[in-house]
Coordinates of C-alpha atoms and ligand atoms in Angstrom, one line a residue:
X137 CA -40.0 29.8 29.2
X138 CA -43.4 28.1 28.9
X139 CA -43.8 24.4 28.8
X140 CA -44.2 23.9 25.0
X141 CA -41.2 26.1 24.0
X142 CA -39.2 24.2 26.6
X143 CA -40.2 21.0 25.0
X144 CA -39.2 22.3 21.5
X145 CA -35.7 23.2 22.8
X146 CA -35.0 20.1 24.8
X147 CA -37.0 17.1 23.6
X148 CA -37.2 18.6 20.1
X149 CA -33.5 19.0 19.8
X150 CA -32.8 15.5 21.3
X151 CA -35.4 13.6 19.3
X152 CA -35.2 15.6 16.0
X153 CA -37.3 14.3 13.1
X154 CA -34.8 15.2 10.4
X155 CA -32.7 12.4 8.8
X156 CA -30.1 13.4 6.2
X157 CA -30.4 11.6 2.9
X158 CA -28.3 8.4 2.7
X159 CA -25.7 7.7 0.1
X160 CA -23.2 10.3 1.2
X161 CA -19.8 9.3 -0.3
X162 CA -16.5 11.1 0.2
X163 CA -12.8 10.2 0.5
X164 CA -13.0 9.9 4.3
X165 CA -15.5 7.6 6.0
X166 CA -16.7 10.0 8.7
X167 CA -16.5 9.6 12.5
X168 CA -19.1 7.6 14.3
X169 CA -19.2 8.2 18.0
X170 CA -21.2 6.2 20.5
X171 CA -21.4 4.6 23.9
X172 CA -25.1 3.8 23.4
X173 CA -26.2 2.1 20.2
X174 CA -30.0 1.9 19.6
X175 CA -32.0 -1.3 19.0
X176 CA -35.3 -1.0 17.3
X177 CA -36.9 -3.6 19.6
X178 CA -36.1 -5.6 22.7
X179 CA -36.0 -8.8 20.6
X180 CA -33.5 -7.2 18.3
X181 CA -31.4 -6.2 21.3
X182 CA -31.4 -9.8 22.6
X183 CA -30.5 -11.3 19.3
X184 CA -27.8 -8.9 18.1
X185 CA -24.3 -10.4 18.1
X186 CA -21.4 -8.2 19.1
X187 CA -18.5 -10.6 18.3
X188 CA -18.6 -10.9 14.5
X189 CA -19.1 -7.4 13.1
X190 CA -22.7 -8.4 11.9
X191 CA -24.1 -5.4 13.8
X192 CA -23.6 -2.9 16.5
X193 CA -24.3 -3.4 20.2
X194 CA -22.3 -0.9 22.2
X195 CA -19.6 1.7 21.4
X196 CA -16.9 -0.3 23.1
X197 CA -17.7 -3.3 20.9
X198 CA -17.3 -1.4 17.6
X199 CA -18.6 1.3 15.4
X200 CA -18.5 1.8 11.6
X201 CA -15.3 3.8 12.2
X202 CA -13.5 1.2 14.2
X203 CA -14.7 -1.7 12.1
X204 CA -13.3 0.0 9.0
X205 CA -10.0 0.7 10.6
X206 CA -9.7 -2.9 11.8
X207 CA -10.4 -4.2 8.3
X208 CA -7.8 -1.9 6.7
X209 CA -5.2 -3.0 9.3
X210 CA -5.9 -6.6 8.3
X211 CA -5.1 -5.7 4.7
X212 CA -2.0 -3.8 5.8
X213 CA -0.6 -6.8 7.7
X214 CA -2.0 -9.6 5.7
X215 CA -4.1 -11.0 8.6
X216 CA -7.8 -11.8 9.0
X217 CA -8.8 -10.4 12.4
X218 CA -7.9 -7.2 14.2
X219 CA -8.4 -5.7 17.7
X220 CA -7.8 -2.0 18.5
X221 CA -6.2 -1.0 21.8
X222 CA -5.3 2.4 23.3
X223 CA -1.6 2.2 22.8
X224 CA 1.1 0.0 21.3
X225 CA 2.1 -1.1 24.8
X226 CA -1.5 -2.1 25.5
X227 CA -1.4 -4.4 22.4
X228 CA 1.6 -6.2 24.0
X229 CA 0.1 -6.5 27.5
X230 CA -3.3 -7.6 26.2
X231 CA -1.8 -10.5 24.2
X232 CA 0.0 -11.7 27.3
X233 CA -3.0 -11.3 29.6
X234 CA -5.3 -13.1 27.1
X235 CA -3.0 -16.1 26.5
X236 CA -1.1 -16.7 29.8
X237 CA -2.1 -18.1 33.1
X238 CA -0.5 -19.0 36.4
X239 CA 2.3 -21.5 35.9
X240 CA 2.9 -20.6 32.2
X241 CA 6.2 -19.2 31.0
X242 CA 6.8 -16.4 28.5
X243 CA 10.0 -15.9 26.5
X244 CA 11.2 -12.4 25.5
X245 CA 14.2 -11.4 23.4
X246 CA 16.8 -9.4 25.4
X247 CA 16.5 -6.6 22.9
X248 CA 12.6 -6.4 23.2
X249 CA 10.8 -3.1 23.5
X250 CA 11.7 -2.3 27.2
X251 CA 8.2 -1.8 28.7
X252 CA 7.2 -5.3 27.4
X253 CA 10.0 -6.8 29.6
X254 CA 8.9 -4.5 32.6
X255 CA 5.4 -5.9 32.3
X256 CA 6.7 -9.5 32.6
X257 CA 9.0 -8.6 35.5
X258 CA 6.2 -7.0 37.6
X259 CA 2.6 -7.7 36.6
X260 CA 3.0 -11.2 35.1
X261 CA 5.3 -12.3 37.9
X262 CA 2.6 -11.2 40.4
X263 CA 0.1 -13.5 38.5
X264 CA 2.5 -16.4 38.8
X265 CA 3.6 -16.3 35.2
X266 CA 7.4 -16.6 34.8
X267 CA 9.5 -15.4 31.9
X268 CA 13.0 -15.9 30.5
X269 CA 15.0 -13.7 28.3
X270 CA 16.6 -15.3 25.1
X271 CA 19.2 -14.0 22.7
X272 CA 17.3 -13.1 19.5
X273 CA 20.5 -13.6 17.5
X274 CA 20.8 -17.2 18.5
X275 CA 17.9 -19.5 17.5
X276 CA 19.5 -22.3 19.5
X277 CA 19.2 -20.2 22.7
X278 CA 15.5 -19.8 22.0
X279 CA 15.1 -23.6 21.5
X280 CA 17.0 -24.3 24.7
X281 CA 14.7 -22.0 26.7
X282 CA 11.4 -23.4 25.4
X283 CA 10.1 -25.8 28.0
X284 CA 6.7 -27.6 28.6
X285 CA 5.6 -24.5 30.5
X286 CA 6.4 -22.1 27.6
X287 CA 3.2 -20.8 26.0
X288 CA 4.2 -17.6 24.2
X289 CA 7.3 -16.2 22.6
X290 CA 7.7 -12.5 21.7
X291 CA 9.6 -11.6 18.6
X292 CA 10.9 -8.3 17.4
X293 CA 12.8 -7.5 14.1
X294 CA 15.0 -5.6 14.5
X295 CA 15.4 -5.3 18.3
X296 CA 14.7 -2.0 20.1
X297 CA 17.4 0.6 20.3
X298 CA 20.3 -1.7 19.3
X299 CA 18.6 -2.6 16.0
X300 CA 20.1 -6.1 15.5
X301 CA 18.0 -8.0 13.0
X302 CA 17.1 -11.6 14.0
X303 CA 16.5 -14.6 11.7
X304 CA 12.8 -14.2 12.1
X305 CA 11.7 -17.1 9.9
X306 CA 14.0 -19.5 11.8
X307 CA 12.7 -18.2 15.2
X308 CA 9.1 -18.7 14.0
X309 CA 10.0 -22.3 12.9
X310 CA 11.5 -23.0 16.3
X311 CA 8.3 -21.9 18.0
X312 CA 6.1 -23.9 15.6
X313 CA 8.2 -27.0 16.1
X314 CA 7.5 -26.8 19.9
X315 CA 3.8 -25.8 19.6
X316 CA 4.1 -22.4 21.3
X317 CA 2.5 -19.2 20.1
X318 CA 4.8 -16.7 18.3
X319 CA 3.8 -13.0 18.7
X320 CA 5.7 -10.4 16.7
X321 CA 6.0 -6.7 17.7
X322 CA 5.7 -5.5 14.1
X323 CA 6.0 -1.8 14.7
X324 CA 9.3 -1.5 12.8
X325 CA 8.2 -3.5 9.7
X326 CA 4.7 -1.9 9.9
X327 CA 3.3 -4.4 7.3
X328 CA 5.5 -2.8 4.7
X329 CA 9.1 -4.1 5.1
X330 CA 8.0 -7.7 5.2
X331 CA 4.8 -9.8 5.5
X332 CA 4.4 -11.2 9.0
X333 CA 1.8 -13.8 7.9
X334 CA 3.8 -14.8 4.8
X335 CA 7.4 -14.4 5.9
X336 CA 8.9 -16.2 2.9
X337 CA 6.5 -15.1 0.3
X338 CA 5.3 -18.6 -0.3
X339 CA 1.6 -18.0 0.2
X340 CA 1.8 -15.3 -2.5
X341 CA 2.9 -18.1 -4.9
X342 CA 0.2 -20.5 -3.8
X343 CA 2.2 -22.4 -1.2
X344 CA 1.9 -22.6 2.6
X345 CA 2.8 -19.5 4.5
X346 CA 5.3 -19.4 7.3
X347 CA 3.5 -17.0 9.6
X348 CA 3.6 -15.6 13.1
X349 CA 0.5 -16.3 15.2
X350 CA 0.0 -12.7 16.2
X351 CA 1.2 -9.4 14.9
X352 CA 1.1 -6.5 17.4
X353 CA 1.7 -3.0 16.1
X354 CA 2.1 0.4 17.7
X355 CA -0.1 2.4 15.4
X356 CA 1.3 5.4 17.3
X357 CA 4.3 5.2 14.9
X358 CA 3.8 5.1 11.1
X359 CA 0.1 4.4 10.8
X360 CA -0.6 7.6 12.7
X361 CA 2.3 9.4 11.2
X362 CA 1.6 12.6 13.1
X363 CA 3.1 12.1 16.6
X364 CA -0.3 12.9 17.8
X365 CA -2.2 9.6 18.3
X366 CA -1.6 6.7 20.7
X367 CA -3.1 3.4 19.5
X368 CA -2.2 -0.3 19.0
X369 CA -3.5 -3.2 17.0
X370 CA -3.5 -7.0 17.4
X371 CA -3.8 -8.9 14.1
X372 CA -4.3 -12.6 13.8
X373 CA -5.2 -15.2 11.1
X374 CA -6.8 -17.8 13.4
X375 CA -10.5 -17.2 14.4
X376 CA -10.1 -19.2 17.6
X377 CA -7.0 -17.4 18.7
X378 CA -8.6 -14.0 17.8
X379 CA -11.7 -14.9 19.9
X380 CA -9.6 -15.8 22.9
X381 CA -7.9 -12.4 22.8
X382 CA -11.1 -10.6 21.9
X383 CA -13.0 -11.9 24.9
X384 CA -10.2 -10.8 27.2
X385 CA -10.0 -7.4 25.4
X386 CA -13.8 -7.0 26.0
X387 CA -13.6 -8.0 29.7
X388 CA -10.7 -5.5 30.2
X389 CA -12.9 -2.8 28.7
X390 CA -10.4 -1.7 26.1
X391 CA -11.4 0.6 23.2
X392 CA -10.2 3.5 21.2
X393 CA -11.6 7.0 20.7
X394 CA -13.5 7.6 17.4
X395 CA -11.5 10.8 16.5
X396 CA -8.2 8.9 17.0
X397 CA -9.5 6.0 14.8
X398 CA -10.4 8.6 12.2
X399 CA -7.0 10.2 12.4
X400 CA -5.3 6.9 11.6
X401 CA -7.8 6.2 8.8
X402 CA -6.8 9.6 7.4
X403 CA -3.1 8.7 7.5
X404 CA -3.2 5.2 6.2
X405 CA -3.4 6.1 2.4
X406 CA -0.1 8.0 2.6
X407 CA 1.6 5.5 4.9
X408 CA 3.6 3.5 2.2
X409 CA 4.9 6.8 0.7
X410 CA 5.8 8.2 4.0
X411 CA 7.6 5.0 5.0
X412 CA 9.7 5.1 1.9
X413 CA 10.6 8.8 2.4
X414 CA 11.6 8.2 6.1
X415 CA 13.6 5.2 4.9
X416 CA 15.4 7.1 2.1
X417 CA 16.4 10.0 4.3
X418 CA 17.4 7.8 7.2
X419 CA 19.8 5.9 4.9
X420 CA 21.4 9.1 3.6
X421 CA 22.0 10.2 7.2
X422 CA 23.2 6.7 8.2
X423 CA 25.6 6.7 5.3
X424 CA 27.0 10.1 6.5
X425 CA 27.5 8.7 10.0
X426 CA 29.2 5.6 8.7
X427 CA 32.3 7.6 7.5
X428 CA 32.6 9.9 10.5
X429 CA 35.5 9.2 12.8
X430 CA 33.2 9.8 15.8
X431 CA 31.0 6.8 14.8
X432 CA 32.3 3.6 16.3
X433 CA 29.4 1.5 15.0
X434 CA 26.4 2.2 12.8
X435 CA 23.3 0.2 13.8
X436 CA 21.0 0.1 10.8
X437 CA 20.0 -3.3 9.5
X438 CA 20.1 -2.3 5.8
X439 CA 23.9 -1.5 6.1
X440 CA 26.5 -4.1 5.5
X441 CA 28.3 -4.8 8.8
X442 CA 25.3 -4.0 11.0
X443 CA 24.3 -6.9 13.3
X444 CA 21.8 -9.1 11.5
X445 CA 22.2 -7.4 8.1
X446 CA 22.1 -10.7 6.2
X447 CA 18.8 -11.6 8.0
X448 CA 17.3 -8.2 6.9
X449 CA 18.5 -8.9 3.4
X450 CA 16.8 -12.3 3.3
X451 CA 13.5 -11.1 4.8
X452 CA 13.1 -7.6 3.4
X453 CA 15.4 -7.4 0.4
X454 CA 14.6 -10.6 -1.5
X455 CA 14.8 -8.6 -4.8
X456 CA 18.2 -6.9 -4.0
X457 CA 18.1 -3.2 -3.9
X458 CA 14.3 -2.9 -3.4
X459 CA 14.2 -3.7 0.4
X460 CA 12.6 -1.3 2.8
X461 CA 13.6 -0.4 6.4
X462 CA 12.0 2.0 8.9
X463 CA 13.5 5.4 9.2
X464 CA 15.3 4.6 12.4
X465 CA 18.9 3.9 13.3
X466 CA 21.4 4.1 16.2
X467 CA 25.0 5.1 16.3
X468 CA 27.6 4.1 18.9
X469 CA 29.7 7.2 19.5
X470 CA 33.3 6.4 20.0
X471 CA 34.1 5.7 23.7
X472 CA 36.7 8.6 23.7
X473 CA 33.8 11.0 24.0
X474 CA 32.2 11.5 27.4
X475 CA 28.5 11.1 28.0
X476 CA 28.4 14.8 28.8
X477 CA 29.8 15.5 25.3
X478 CA 27.3 13.2 23.7
X479 CA 24.5 14.8 25.6
X480 CA 25.7 18.3 24.5
X481 CA 25.7 17.0 20.9
X482 CA 22.0 16.0 21.3
X483 CA 21.2 19.3 22.9
X484 CA 23.0 21.2 20.1
X485 CA 20.8 19.7 17.4
X486 CA 18.2 22.2 16.2
X487 CA 15.9 20.3 13.8
X488 CA 16.2 17.1 15.7
X489 CA 14.0 17.3 18.8
X490 CA 14.7 15.3 22.0
X491 CA 11.8 12.9 22.5
X492 CA 10.6 9.3 22.5
X493 CA 8.6 7.5 19.8
X494 CA 9.0 7.7 16.0
X495 CA 7.0 7.7 12.8
X496 CA 6.0 11.4 12.8
X497 CA 7.2 14.3 10.6
X498 CA 9.8 15.6 13.1
X499 CA 13.2 14.0 13.5
X500 CA 14.0 12.9 17.0
X501 CA 17.1 12.0 18.9
X502 CA 17.5 10.1 22.2
X503 CA 20.8 9.0 23.9
X504 CA 20.3 5.5 25.6
X505 CA 22.2 3.8 28.3
X506 CA 22.2 0.4 26.6
X507 CA 23.7 -1.5 29.6
X508 CA 20.7 -0.6 31.7
X509 CA 18.3 -2.1 29.1
X510 CA 20.0 -5.5 28.7
X511 CA 20.4 -8.5 30.9
X512 CA 23.6 -9.5 29.1
X513 CA 26.3 -7.5 27.3
X514 CA 26.0 -7.8 23.5
X515 CA 29.2 -9.2 22.0
X516 CA 28.3 -7.8 18.5
X517 CA 28.4 -4.2 19.8
X518 CA 31.5 -2.1 20.2
X519 CA 31.9 0.0 23.3
X520 CA 30.5 3.5 23.0
X521 CA 27.6 5.8 23.8
X522 CA 24.4 4.9 22.0
X523 CA 22.4 7.6 20.3
X524 CA 19.2 6.7 18.4
X525 CA 17.9 8.8 15.6
X526 CA 14.3 8.6 14.3
X527 CA 14.1 10.4 11.0
X528 CA 11.2 12.6 10.1
X529 CA 10.1 14.0 6.8
X530 CA 12.4 17.1 6.7
X531 CA 14.8 17.5 3.8
X532 CA 17.8 15.2 4.1
X533 CA 20.1 18.2 3.2
X534 CA 18.8 20.3 6.2
X535 CA 19.2 17.4 8.6
X536 CA 22.8 16.7 7.4
X537 CA 23.6 20.4 8.0
X538 CA 22.2 20.1 11.5
X539 CA 24.2 17.0 12.3
X540 CA 27.3 18.7 11.0
X541 CA 27.0 21.8 13.0
X542 CA 26.3 19.9 16.3
X543 CA 29.1 17.5 15.6
X544 CA 31.6 20.3 15.0
X545 CA 30.5 22.2 18.1
X546 CA 30.4 19.2 20.5
X547 CA 32.2 16.1 19.2
X548 CA 35.5 17.5 17.9
X549 CA 37.5 15.1 15.8
X550 CA 40.7 13.9 17.5
Ligands
PLP97 C1 6.5 2.6 20.4 C2 6.6 1.2 20.5 C3 5.7 0.4 21.3 C4 4.7 1.1 22.2 O1 3.8 1.9 21.5 P1 3.0 3.0 22.4 O2 1.8 3.4 21.5 O3 4.0 4.2 22.6 O4 2.6 2.4 23.7 C5 5.8 -0.9 21.3 N1 6.8 -1.6 20.5 C6 7.6 -0.9 19.8 C7 8.6 -1.6 19.0 C8 7.6 0.5 19.7 O5 8.4 1.1 19.0

């Protein structure tokens, strides 16, 4: 290869003169990938601002793809600023790292997403940040545990695995009354079942909103919708609070891959329809469980008798009969069945796969040892073996047949 043809095949391919015409418009916004971003001049490089989306400085600080996803997530959750992180768990840990320092205390509900508690027990403790666990179903317990060292309170509605629905507006009021940040893990509500920045719908009517300070969301679940992307978001409505978290996020070097951001952008337009479909099928299945003798207790917040049902009604079902819930519920299988029988039931399901997470097209089942997840026994739960179902997009009829066959084979009626 002589020198000039080599130059055509290397430099020529790298610095190619062709620029496609502008103005391309199509349903999907395209995928912009970059570590390096060019500046026309040194002066421009020195002037360009990375913090306010006025331009581009480095891939980690944002691309057209990530900016658009952030803006759409603000719309979804009713917030003003958004940060993207590589997982839902990273959203929870980034909030804590950004807002807490040595000597501070964090409060977590006992039914919080488990790894959030584990992070407080190990990493935060190593940094000299203490935590206490409060009973999400008792606002007075939260008030009692807020001290002058408390800076941040995590909220979750409903709680993980046991699905009890707290009085979220009241817990937020208790935080506000004591001047501590309230951060909601909003993965279940997903911006659809209720509005985290307008919990009582007052802002929608021109009033003052009752709002959490921070909404963290595992986009891994419904926004992805495919069981194939891990991502999280941190949405706020306060520019100063956002900037505090954003600067920590930048220093930690957190970012998301362009193709993953594109996958979530591709899924967002169908999210509300999928959420409704997951919800409708989950309620049909939960209704079936409710009348089975094998079911000691149904844990689905939209069902009368489930712990916190009235709080779900107040927050999500203000116009009765229209309320939404995620396609997720748990069942306490009667204590007369052994764990081995319950495990065999889970193994015997054919359409339901055994696996963590939720929000994708495939229905999932996981037996949980509830006692190992909680600091204190839950008085509102009857004894039994807990099984959590995450309902996919299969036909409800087929899922019911599957439940029936596994039940008959492994959990015989007395
Ligand atoms: C799944 C989940 C998370 C964590 O999300 P990942 O993307 O799996 O890290 C956090 N909170 C809740 C409530 C979740 O369901």
